[in-house]
Every structure is written in C-alpha cells, then in structure tokens.
Amino acid sequence: MSGTALQVDALTRHYGGVRAVNGASFEIPEGSITGLIGPNGAGKTTTFNMIAGAETPTSGRIRFRGQDITGRPTHELFHLGIVRTFQLPQEFARLTALENLMAAAPGQPGESILLNWLAPGRVRAREAEVLERAEESLAFLGLSQVRDIPAGNLSGGQRKLLELGRTMMTDAQLVLLDEPGAGVNPTLMLRIADMIRRLNAERGYTFCIIEHDMDLIAALCDPVIVLAEGRVLTRGAMADIREDPRVIEAYFGGGAA
C-alpha cells in the first residue's frame, strides 16, 4: 500500500434538523480493505451514498487520489473507477448471469444505433472482448455453472458474487461494498471473502466495506473506521477496536465485543 485512495474531510449531511453525518473525516489507504462500522444510525450508508455520488454533502470535501469529487454524480465517478454495490443486490433479474456481466462493461459501441450501421466490425470486436471478459469473470468467481441462469433465480450469495463480477467488468479502482455478508449462508460467505481478498491482492482493488458481521470485518479489514452519531469515533486494527471502551459503549451497547 502507498498513498491515500480516498480522503473525506469534515463531511456533513443534514436532513432538516437531523444531522445524519456530522463532520466525519477519514482516509482510505490505497490498496487497503478498509472496514466502516458503527451502530444503526451512525451515518454509514449516508456516507457511502455521498462518496458514490448518490447524495450531495451539506458541507465538507471528498477527494479521490487528490481530485475533488464532492457532489459529482454517480456516472462520472463510475468512469473514474469508483463502484458501489448494495446490501440488496441490484441485478437485472431476467437477464442471465453472463448477460448481467456483459451489460456492466463500459465503452460498448453497439449501444449506438449509428455505429451499428457505420462500424459493424468495431461493434463485433468489442462484443467479443466483453464476452471473453465476462466468461473469465464467471470462472474467477466460480459461477460458470450458472452462466445461462436468470440472475433472479440465483441464491443470495451467488447474486452477491455476481455483483463483484460486475465490478470486474469495469475499470474499478475503489469498490464500496454495502454489507456483502447480509443474507448469505456461511459457505458462500467464505467464497465472497476469498474473492474480495483475491481482487485486492491480484487486481489491486481498494475496498471500503460496511458490514455488521464483526468476525468478517476482523478477518478482512485493516484499518477499521468506527462511526457513531455521524462522526468518526476511532480508527485502527479490529483487535484494538474490540477493546476500546468507547466502541463497546457506542457500538456494542456496553456488552462484550
């Protein structure tokens, strides 16, 4: 790891008199798998939404590799390499697993009616490239056996893996994962965790993960950032955070971690 992938400075988001995020500041190191945890209502999802361009901050700044991206829309951030997944997968239910991956690939000239007429060779060449990349992604994720099955018929864990596959079809640099373990059986959760590690190690993806499963966070993430009441409470290794009295009080309700 070297440098900072994402820098959040004094970020706030107000809804009338409610301050969902209230001056949060933190950094996501380049090449890291960073965890973002906190009790319900801590501001985690709102923070993700602002980083991903789905919501505009009331104040504060967000920088990606030194570039100010505050308030930029999702489609612009996508082309910078910032990709976000959701707690409930957002697949195209009627398309097959393969078609879902192919649809995620950027820069497809076949989307232009004019280019289909004027440059059919270029369209076919790009389609072949996208198909090959989609097949490779399915194989990487261990999903080749569901290649031609509609995504809506897949299990929850397979759909989470498919979402990771869609990030692989892009030029992802920073991947924001919203509860990858939610609703997933333990066997598939191990596979998802392994895929995250491999994408980090082999493809250089930087991850930021919201997750309520503390064992998963401990196994995957370093550093871990704790939000409480819209602010950063602490940051560090999970082993230290589990013993922090402030975290025990705010996140674990005064009980053992």
mmCIF file of C-alpha atoms in Angstrom:
data_model
loop_
_atom_site.group_PDB
_atom_site.id
_atom_site.type_symbol
_atom_site.label_atom_id
_atom_site.label_comp_id
_atom_site.label_asym_id
_atom_site.label_seq_id
_atom_site.Cartn_x
_atom_site.Cartn_y
_atom_site.Cartn_z
ATOM 1 C CA MET A 1 0.000 0.000 0.000
ATOM 2 C CA SER A 2 1.151 3.519 -0.696
ATOM 3 C CA GLY A 3 -0.705 6.801 -0.563
ATOM 4 C CA THR A 4 -4.333 7.652 0.001
ATOM 5 C CA ALA A 5 -7.104 6.471 -2.308
ATOM 6 C CA LEU A 6 -9.921 8.469 -0.719
ATOM 7 C CA GLN A 7 -9.900 11.409 1.689
ATOM 8 C CA VAL A 8 -13.061 12.608 3.443
ATOM 9 C CA ASP A 9 -12.807 15.990 5.188
ATOM 10 C CA ALA A 10 -15.411 17.328 7.658
ATOM 11 C CA LEU A 11 -18.259 15.708 5.749
ATOM 12 C CA THR A 12 -21.804 16.596 6.811
ATOM 13 C CA ARG A 13 -25.276 15.699 5.588
ATOM 14 C CA HIS A 14 -28.324 17.316 7.167
ATOM 15 C CA TYR A 15 -31.972 16.430 6.606
ATOM 16 C CA GLY A 16 -33.755 19.404 8.092
ATOM 17 C CA GLY A 17 -32.732 19.370 11.736
ATOM 18 C CA VAL A 18 -31.337 15.832 11.592
ATOM 19 C CA ARG A 19 -27.569 15.504 11.152
ATOM 20 C CA ALA A 20 -27.046 12.055 9.648
ATOM 21 C CA VAL A 21 -23.342 12.757 9.104
ATOM 22 C CA ASN A 22 -21.786 15.405 11.307
ATOM 23 C CA GLY A 23 -18.208 16.349 10.432
ATOM 24 C CA ALA A 24 -16.795 12.919 9.549
ATOM 25 C CA SER A 25 -13.143 12.883 8.457
ATOM 26 C CA PHE A 26 -11.144 9.799 7.465
ATOM 27 C CA GLU A 27 -8.845 8.324 4.830
ATOM 28 C CA ILE A 28 -8.943 5.063 2.900
ATOM 29 C CA PRO A 29 -5.384 3.914 2.131
ATOM 30 C CA GLU A 30 -4.559 2.891 -1.416
ATOM 31 C CA GLY A 31 -4.685 -0.883 -1.799
ATOM 32 C CA SER A 32 -6.420 -1.484 1.533
ATOM 33 C CA ILE A 33 -9.541 -3.346 2.562
ATOM 34 C CA THR A 34 -10.997 -0.782 4.943
ATOM 35 C CA GLY A 35 -13.958 -1.515 7.206
ATOM 36 C CA LEU A 36 -16.593 1.077 8.080
ATOM 37 C CA ILE A 37 -18.637 0.038 11.110
ATOM 38 C CA GLY A 38 -20.921 1.587 13.683
ATOM 39 C CA PRO A 39 -24.319 1.175 15.325
ATOM 40 C CA ASN A 40 -27.559 1.676 13.432
ATOM 41 C CA GLY A 41 -27.986 5.363 12.637
ATOM 42 C CA ALA A 42 -24.264 6.087 12.788
ATOM 43 C CA GLY A 43 -24.278 7.517 9.241
ATOM 44 C CA LYS A 44 -22.512 4.689 7.392
ATOM 45 C CA THR A 45 -24.911 4.351 4.458
ATOM 46 C CA THR A 46 -25.326 8.110 4.090
ATOM 47 C CA THR A 47 -21.537 8.442 3.969
ATOM 48 C CA PHE A 48 -21.379 5.740 1.301
ATOM 49 C CA ASN A 49 -24.098 7.493 -0.680
ATOM 50 C CA MET A 50 -22.153 10.753 -0.674
ATOM 51 C CA ILE A 51 -18.889 9.085 -1.681
ATOM 52 C CA ALA A 52 -20.697 7.247 -4.504
ATOM 53 C CA GLY A 53 -22.438 10.394 -5.765
ATOM 54 C CA ALA A 54 -25.976 9.338 -4.845
ATOM 55 C CA GLU A 55 -26.317 12.218 -2.354
ATOM 56 C CA THR A 56 -24.721 15.661 -2.170
ATOM 57 C CA PRO A 57 -22.975 16.664 1.063
ATOM 58 C CA THR A 58 -24.317 19.613 3.004
ATOM 59 C CA SER A 59 -20.683 20.588 3.574
ATOM 60 C CA GLY A 60 -17.220 19.080 3.547
ATOM 61 C CA ARG A 61 -14.980 17.648 0.838
ATOM 62 C CA ILE A 62 -14.338 14.259 -0.742
ATOM 63 C CA ARG A 63 -11.116 13.675 -2.690
ATOM 64 C CA PHE A 64 -10.234 10.626 -4.761
ATOM 65 C CA ARG A 65 -6.495 10.318 -5.403
ATOM 66 C CA GLY A 66 -6.169 14.040 -4.784
ATOM 67 C CA GLN A 67 -9.019 15.044 -7.106
ATOM 68 C CA ASP A 68 -12.022 16.824 -5.594
ATOM 69 C CA ILE A 69 -15.092 14.694 -6.402
ATOM 70 C CA THR A 70 -17.517 16.327 -3.956
ATOM 71 C CA GLY A 71 -21.048 16.256 -5.346
ATOM 72 C CA ARG A 72 -20.118 14.650 -8.654
ATOM 73 C CA PRO A 73 -22.816 12.305 -9.993
ATOM 74 C CA THR A 74 -22.563 8.535 -9.926
ATOM 75 C CA HIS A 75 -21.987 8.103 -13.668
ATOM 76 C CA GLU A 76 -18.965 10.424 -13.583
ATOM 77 C CA LEU A 77 -17.499 8.609 -10.580
ATOM 78 C CA PHE A 78 -18.028 5.291 -12.365
ATOM 79 C CA HIS A 79 -15.705 6.456 -15.135
ATOM 80 C CA LEU A 80 -13.114 7.437 -12.506
ATOM 81 C CA GLY A 81 -13.207 3.878 -11.152
ATOM 82 C CA ILE A 82 -15.463 4.269 -8.105
ATOM 83 C CA VAL A 83 -18.017 1.445 -7.995
ATOM 84 C CA ARG A 84 -20.623 0.743 -5.324
ATOM 85 C CA THR A 85 -22.571 -2.433 -4.517
ATOM 86 C CA PHE A 86 -25.699 -2.655 -2.384
ATOM 87 C CA GLN A 87 -26.915 -4.646 0.612
ATOM 88 C CA LEU A 88 -29.696 -5.968 -1.630
ATOM 89 C CA PRO A 89 -28.148 -6.903 -4.994
ATOM 90 C CA GLN A 90 -29.318 -4.769 -7.927
ATOM 91 C CA GLU A 91 -29.002 -7.311 -10.729
ATOM 92 C CA PHE A 92 -31.135 -7.460 -13.877
ATOM 93 C CA ALA A 93 -33.311 -10.344 -12.725
ATOM 94 C CA ARG A 94 -34.455 -11.516 -16.177
ATOM 95 C CA LEU A 95 -31.001 -11.425 -17.754
ATOM 96 C CA THR A 96 -28.681 -14.387 -17.335
ATOM 97 C CA ALA A 97 -25.606 -14.196 -15.142
ATOM 98 C CA LEU A 98 -23.475 -13.816 -18.272
ATOM 99 C CA GLU A 99 -25.683 -11.063 -19.684
ATOM 100 C CA ASN A 100 -25.577 -9.171 -16.372
ATOM 101 C CA LEU A 101 -21.793 -9.061 -16.554
ATOM 102 C CA MET A 102 -21.751 -8.067 -20.204
ATOM 103 C CA ALA A 103 -24.204 -5.227 -19.536
ATOM 104 C CA ALA A 104 -21.830 -3.761 -16.937
ATOM 105 C CA ALA A 105 -18.906 -3.309 -19.324
ATOM 106 C CA PRO A 106 -18.282 0.329 -20.317
ATOM 107 C CA GLY A 107 -17.406 1.637 -23.758
ATOM 108 C CA GLN A 108 -19.625 -0.574 -25.898
ATOM 109 C CA PRO A 109 -20.068 0.955 -29.383
ATOM 110 C CA GLY A 110 -23.016 -1.362 -30.013
ATOM 111 C CA GLU A 111 -25.086 0.889 -27.751
ATOM 112 C CA SER A 112 -25.079 3.421 -30.598
ATOM 113 C CA ILE A 113 -27.534 2.731 -33.418
ATOM 114 C CA LEU A 114 -25.375 4.804 -35.761
ATOM 115 C CA LEU A 115 -22.195 2.838 -35.036
ATOM 116 C CA ASN A 116 -24.019 -0.436 -35.636
ATOM 117 C CA TRP A 117 -24.529 0.779 -39.189
ATOM 118 C CA LEU A 118 -21.252 2.608 -39.759
ATOM 119 C CA ALA A 119 -18.765 0.424 -37.850
ATOM 120 C CA PRO A 120 -20.154 -3.111 -37.507
ATOM 121 C CA GLY A 121 -16.674 -4.610 -37.332
ATOM 122 C CA ARG A 122 -15.781 -2.419 -34.391
ATOM 123 C CA VAL A 123 -19.035 -3.354 -32.650
ATOM 124 C CA ARG A 124 -18.417 -7.096 -33.149
ATOM 125 C CA ALA A 125 -14.813 -6.835 -31.938
ATOM 126 C CA ARG A 126 -15.831 -5.058 -28.734
ATOM 127 C CA GLU A 127 -18.654 -7.557 -28.128
ATOM 128 C CA ALA A 128 -16.140 -10.394 -28.424
ATOM 129 C CA GLU A 129 -13.845 -8.688 -25.904
ATOM 130 C CA VAL A 130 -16.728 -8.160 -23.462
ATOM 131 C CA LEU A 131 -17.887 -11.759 -23.825
ATOM 132 C CA GLU A 132 -14.391 -13.082 -23.139
ATOM 133 C CA ARG A 133 -14.004 -10.869 -20.068
ATOM 134 C CA ALA A 134 -17.421 -11.922 -18.763
ATOM 135 C CA GLU A 135 -16.569 -15.610 -19.185
ATOM 136 C CA GLU A 136 -13.266 -15.077 -17.365
ATOM 137 C CA SER A 137 -15.032 -13.242 -14.548
ATOM 138 C CA LEU A 138 -17.577 -16.041 -14.109
ATOM 139 C CA ALA A 139 -14.755 -18.583 -13.959
ATOM 140 C CA PHE A 140 -12.801 -16.463 -11.450
ATOM 141 C CA LEU A 141 -15.863 -16.286 -9.184
ATOM 142 C CA GLY A 142 -16.769 -19.953 -9.581
ATOM 143 C CA LEU A 143 -20.056 -19.074 -11.275
ATOM 144 C CA SER A 144 -19.553 -20.686 -14.677
ATOM 145 C CA GLN A 145 -22.189 -23.287 -13.838
ATOM 146 C CA VAL A 146 -24.877 -20.565 -13.578
ATOM 147 C CA ARG A 147 -23.770 -18.794 -16.772
ATOM 148 C CA ASP A 148 -27.130 -19.107 -18.521
ATOM 149 C CA ILE A 149 -29.431 -18.942 -15.496
ATOM 150 C CA PRO A 150 -31.507 -15.764 -14.984
ATOM 151 C CA ALA A 151 -29.915 -13.732 -12.200
ATOM 152 C CA GLY A 152 -33.228 -13.549 -10.350
ATOM 153 C CA ASN A 153 -33.087 -17.325 -9.874
ATOM 154 C CA LEU A 154 -29.682 -17.302 -8.167
ATOM 155 C CA SER A 155 -29.185 -17.649 -4.424
ATOM 156 C CA GLY A 156 -28.433 -14.585 -2.321
ATOM 157 C CA GLY A 157 -24.757 -15.488 -2.110
ATOM 158 C CA GLN A 158 -24.474 -16.096 -5.846
ATOM 159 C CA ARG A 159 -26.073 -12.723 -6.508
ATOM 160 C CA LYS A 160 -23.524 -11.064 -4.192
ATOM 161 C CA LEU A 161 -20.750 -12.796 -6.143
ATOM 162 C CA LEU A 162 -22.352 -11.617 -9.377
ATOM 163 C CA GLU A 163 -22.199 -8.040 -8.081
ATOM 164 C CA LEU A 164 -18.472 -8.492 -7.515
ATOM 165 C CA GLY A 165 -18.283 -9.811 -11.058
ATOM 166 C CA ARG A 166 -19.896 -6.665 -12.393
ATOM 167 C CA THR A 167 -17.157 -4.592 -10.742
ATOM 168 C CA MET A 168 -14.652 -6.813 -12.568
ATOM 169 C CA MET A 169 -16.198 -5.789 -15.899
ATOM 170 C CA THR A 170 -15.303 -2.160 -15.200
ATOM 171 C CA ASP A 171 -12.028 -0.382 -14.561
ATOM 172 C CA ALA A 172 -12.774 -0.357 -10.821
ATOM 173 C CA GLN A 173 -10.228 1.322 -8.568
ATOM 174 C CA LEU A 174 -12.277 1.835 -5.396
ATOM 175 C CA VAL A 175 -15.114 -0.585 -4.586
ATOM 176 C CA LEU A 176 -17.672 0.341 -1.934
ATOM 177 C CA LEU A 177 -19.303 -2.838 -0.584
ATOM 178 C CA ASP A 178 -22.519 -2.446 1.390
ATOM 179 C CA GLU A 179 -22.942 -5.469 3.691
ATOM 180 C CA PRO A 180 -21.588 -8.226 1.432
ATOM 181 C CA GLY A 181 -22.381 -10.782 4.157
ATOM 182 C CA ALA A 182 -26.059 -9.904 4.621
ATOM 183 C CA GLY A 183 -28.379 -12.833 3.918
ATOM 184 C CA VAL A 184 -25.581 -15.124 2.760
ATOM 185 C CA ASN A 185 -25.021 -18.655 4.040
ATOM 186 C CA PRO A 186 -21.647 -19.341 5.740
ATOM 187 C CA THR A 187 -20.227 -21.414 2.871
ATOM 188 C CA LEU A 188 -20.840 -18.755 0.237
ATOM 189 C CA MET A 189 -19.704 -16.060 2.667
ATOM 190 C CA LEU A 190 -16.295 -17.731 2.792
ATOM 191 C CA ARG A 191 -16.184 -17.633 -1.015
ATOM 192 C CA ILE A 192 -17.164 -13.971 -1.106
ATOM 193 C CA ALA A 193 -14.467 -13.127 1.444
ATOM 194 C CA ASP A 194 -11.915 -15.068 -0.587
ATOM 195 C CA MET A 195 -12.926 -13.233 -3.787
ATOM 196 C CA ILE A 196 -12.520 -9.873 -2.028
ATOM 197 C CA ARG A 197 -9.030 -10.850 -0.872
ATOM 198 C CA ARG A 198 -8.080 -12.063 -4.364
ATOM 199 C CA LEU A 199 -9.400 -8.948 -6.096
ATOM 200 C CA ASN A 200 -7.427 -6.864 -3.616
ATOM 201 C CA ALA A 201 -4.205 -8.862 -3.940
ATOM 202 C CA GLU A 202 -4.285 -9.817 -7.626
ATOM 203 C CA ARG A 203 -6.048 -6.864 -9.235
ATOM 204 C CA GLY A 204 -5.173 -4.077 -6.833
ATOM 205 C CA TYR A 205 -8.732 -3.114 -5.911
ATOM 206 C CA THR A 206 -9.109 -0.830 -2.932
ATOM 207 C CA PHE A 207 -12.172 -1.771 -0.867
ATOM 208 C CA CYS A 208 -14.289 0.001 1.719
ATOM 209 C CA ILE A 209 -16.796 -2.303 3.395
ATOM 210 C CA ILE A 210 -19.864 -1.600 5.523
ATOM 211 C CA GLU A 211 -20.661 -4.757 7.477
ATOM 212 C CA HIS A 212 -22.393 -5.736 10.728
ATOM 213 C CA ASP A 213 -20.633 -9.104 10.944
ATOM 214 C CA MET A 214 -17.691 -8.251 13.165
ATOM 215 C CA ASP A 215 -15.956 -11.577 12.516
ATOM 216 C CA LEU A 216 -15.989 -10.844 8.791
ATOM 217 C CA ILE A 217 -14.636 -7.343 9.381
ATOM 218 C CA ALA A 218 -11.898 -8.752 11.621
ATOM 219 C CA ALA A 219 -10.945 -11.355 9.006
ATOM 220 C CA LEU A 220 -10.856 -8.949 6.039
ATOM 221 C CA CYS A 221 -10.288 -5.365 7.101
ATOM 222 C CA ASP A 222 -7.341 -3.250 8.188
ATOM 223 C CA PRO A 223 -7.854 -0.461 9.057
ATOM 224 C CA VAL A 224 -11.347 -0.311 10.568
ATOM 225 C CA ILE A 225 -13.141 3.039 10.970
ATOM 226 C CA VAL A 226 -15.869 3.364 13.599
ATOM 227 C CA LEU A 227 -18.661 5.887 13.105
ATOM 228 C CA ALA A 228 -21.015 6.992 15.884
ATOM 229 C CA GLU A 229 -23.583 9.774 15.671
ATOM 230 C CA GLY A 230 -22.244 10.854 12.297
ATOM 231 C CA ARG A 231 -18.653 11.290 13.452
ATOM 232 C CA VAL A 232 -15.524 9.149 13.419
ATOM 233 C CA LEU A 233 -15.148 7.671 16.887
ATOM 234 C CA THR A 234 -11.866 5.850 16.303
ATOM 235 C CA ARG A 235 -9.763 4.091 13.702
ATOM 236 C CA GLY A 236 -7.329 1.191 13.846
ATOM 237 C CA ALA A 237 -6.934 -2.568 13.869
ATOM 238 C CA MET A 238 -10.005 -4.596 14.784
ATOM 239 C CA ALA A 239 -8.235 -6.233 17.730
ATOM 240 C CA ASP A 240 -7.743 -2.818 19.313
ATOM 241 C CA ILE A 241 -11.216 -1.566 18.414
ATOM 242 C CA ARG A 242 -12.858 -4.540 20.124
ATOM 243 C CA GLU A 243 -11.198 -3.471 23.395
ATOM 244 C CA ASP A 244 -11.917 0.254 23.086
ATOM 245 C CA PRO A 245 -14.371 1.286 25.849
ATOM 246 C CA ARG A 246 -15.864 3.990 23.622
ATOM 247 C CA VAL A 247 -16.664 1.451 20.918
ATOM 248 C CA ILE A 248 -18.069 -1.029 23.424
ATOM 249 C CA GLU A 249 -20.359 1.687 24.737
ATOM 250 C CA ALA A 250 -21.393 3.147 21.366
ATOM 251 C CA TYR A 251 -21.493 0.047 19.182
ATOM 252 C CA PHE A 252 -21.852 -2.940 21.455
ATOM 253 C CA GLY A 253 -24.168 -1.339 23.983
ATOM 254 C CA GLY A 254 -21.809 -1.787 26.887
ATOM 255 C CA GLY A 255 -21.501 -5.556 26.392
ATOM 256 C CA ALA A 256 -18.521 -7.603 25.409
ATOM 257 C CA ALA A 257 -17.305 -7.235 21.832
#
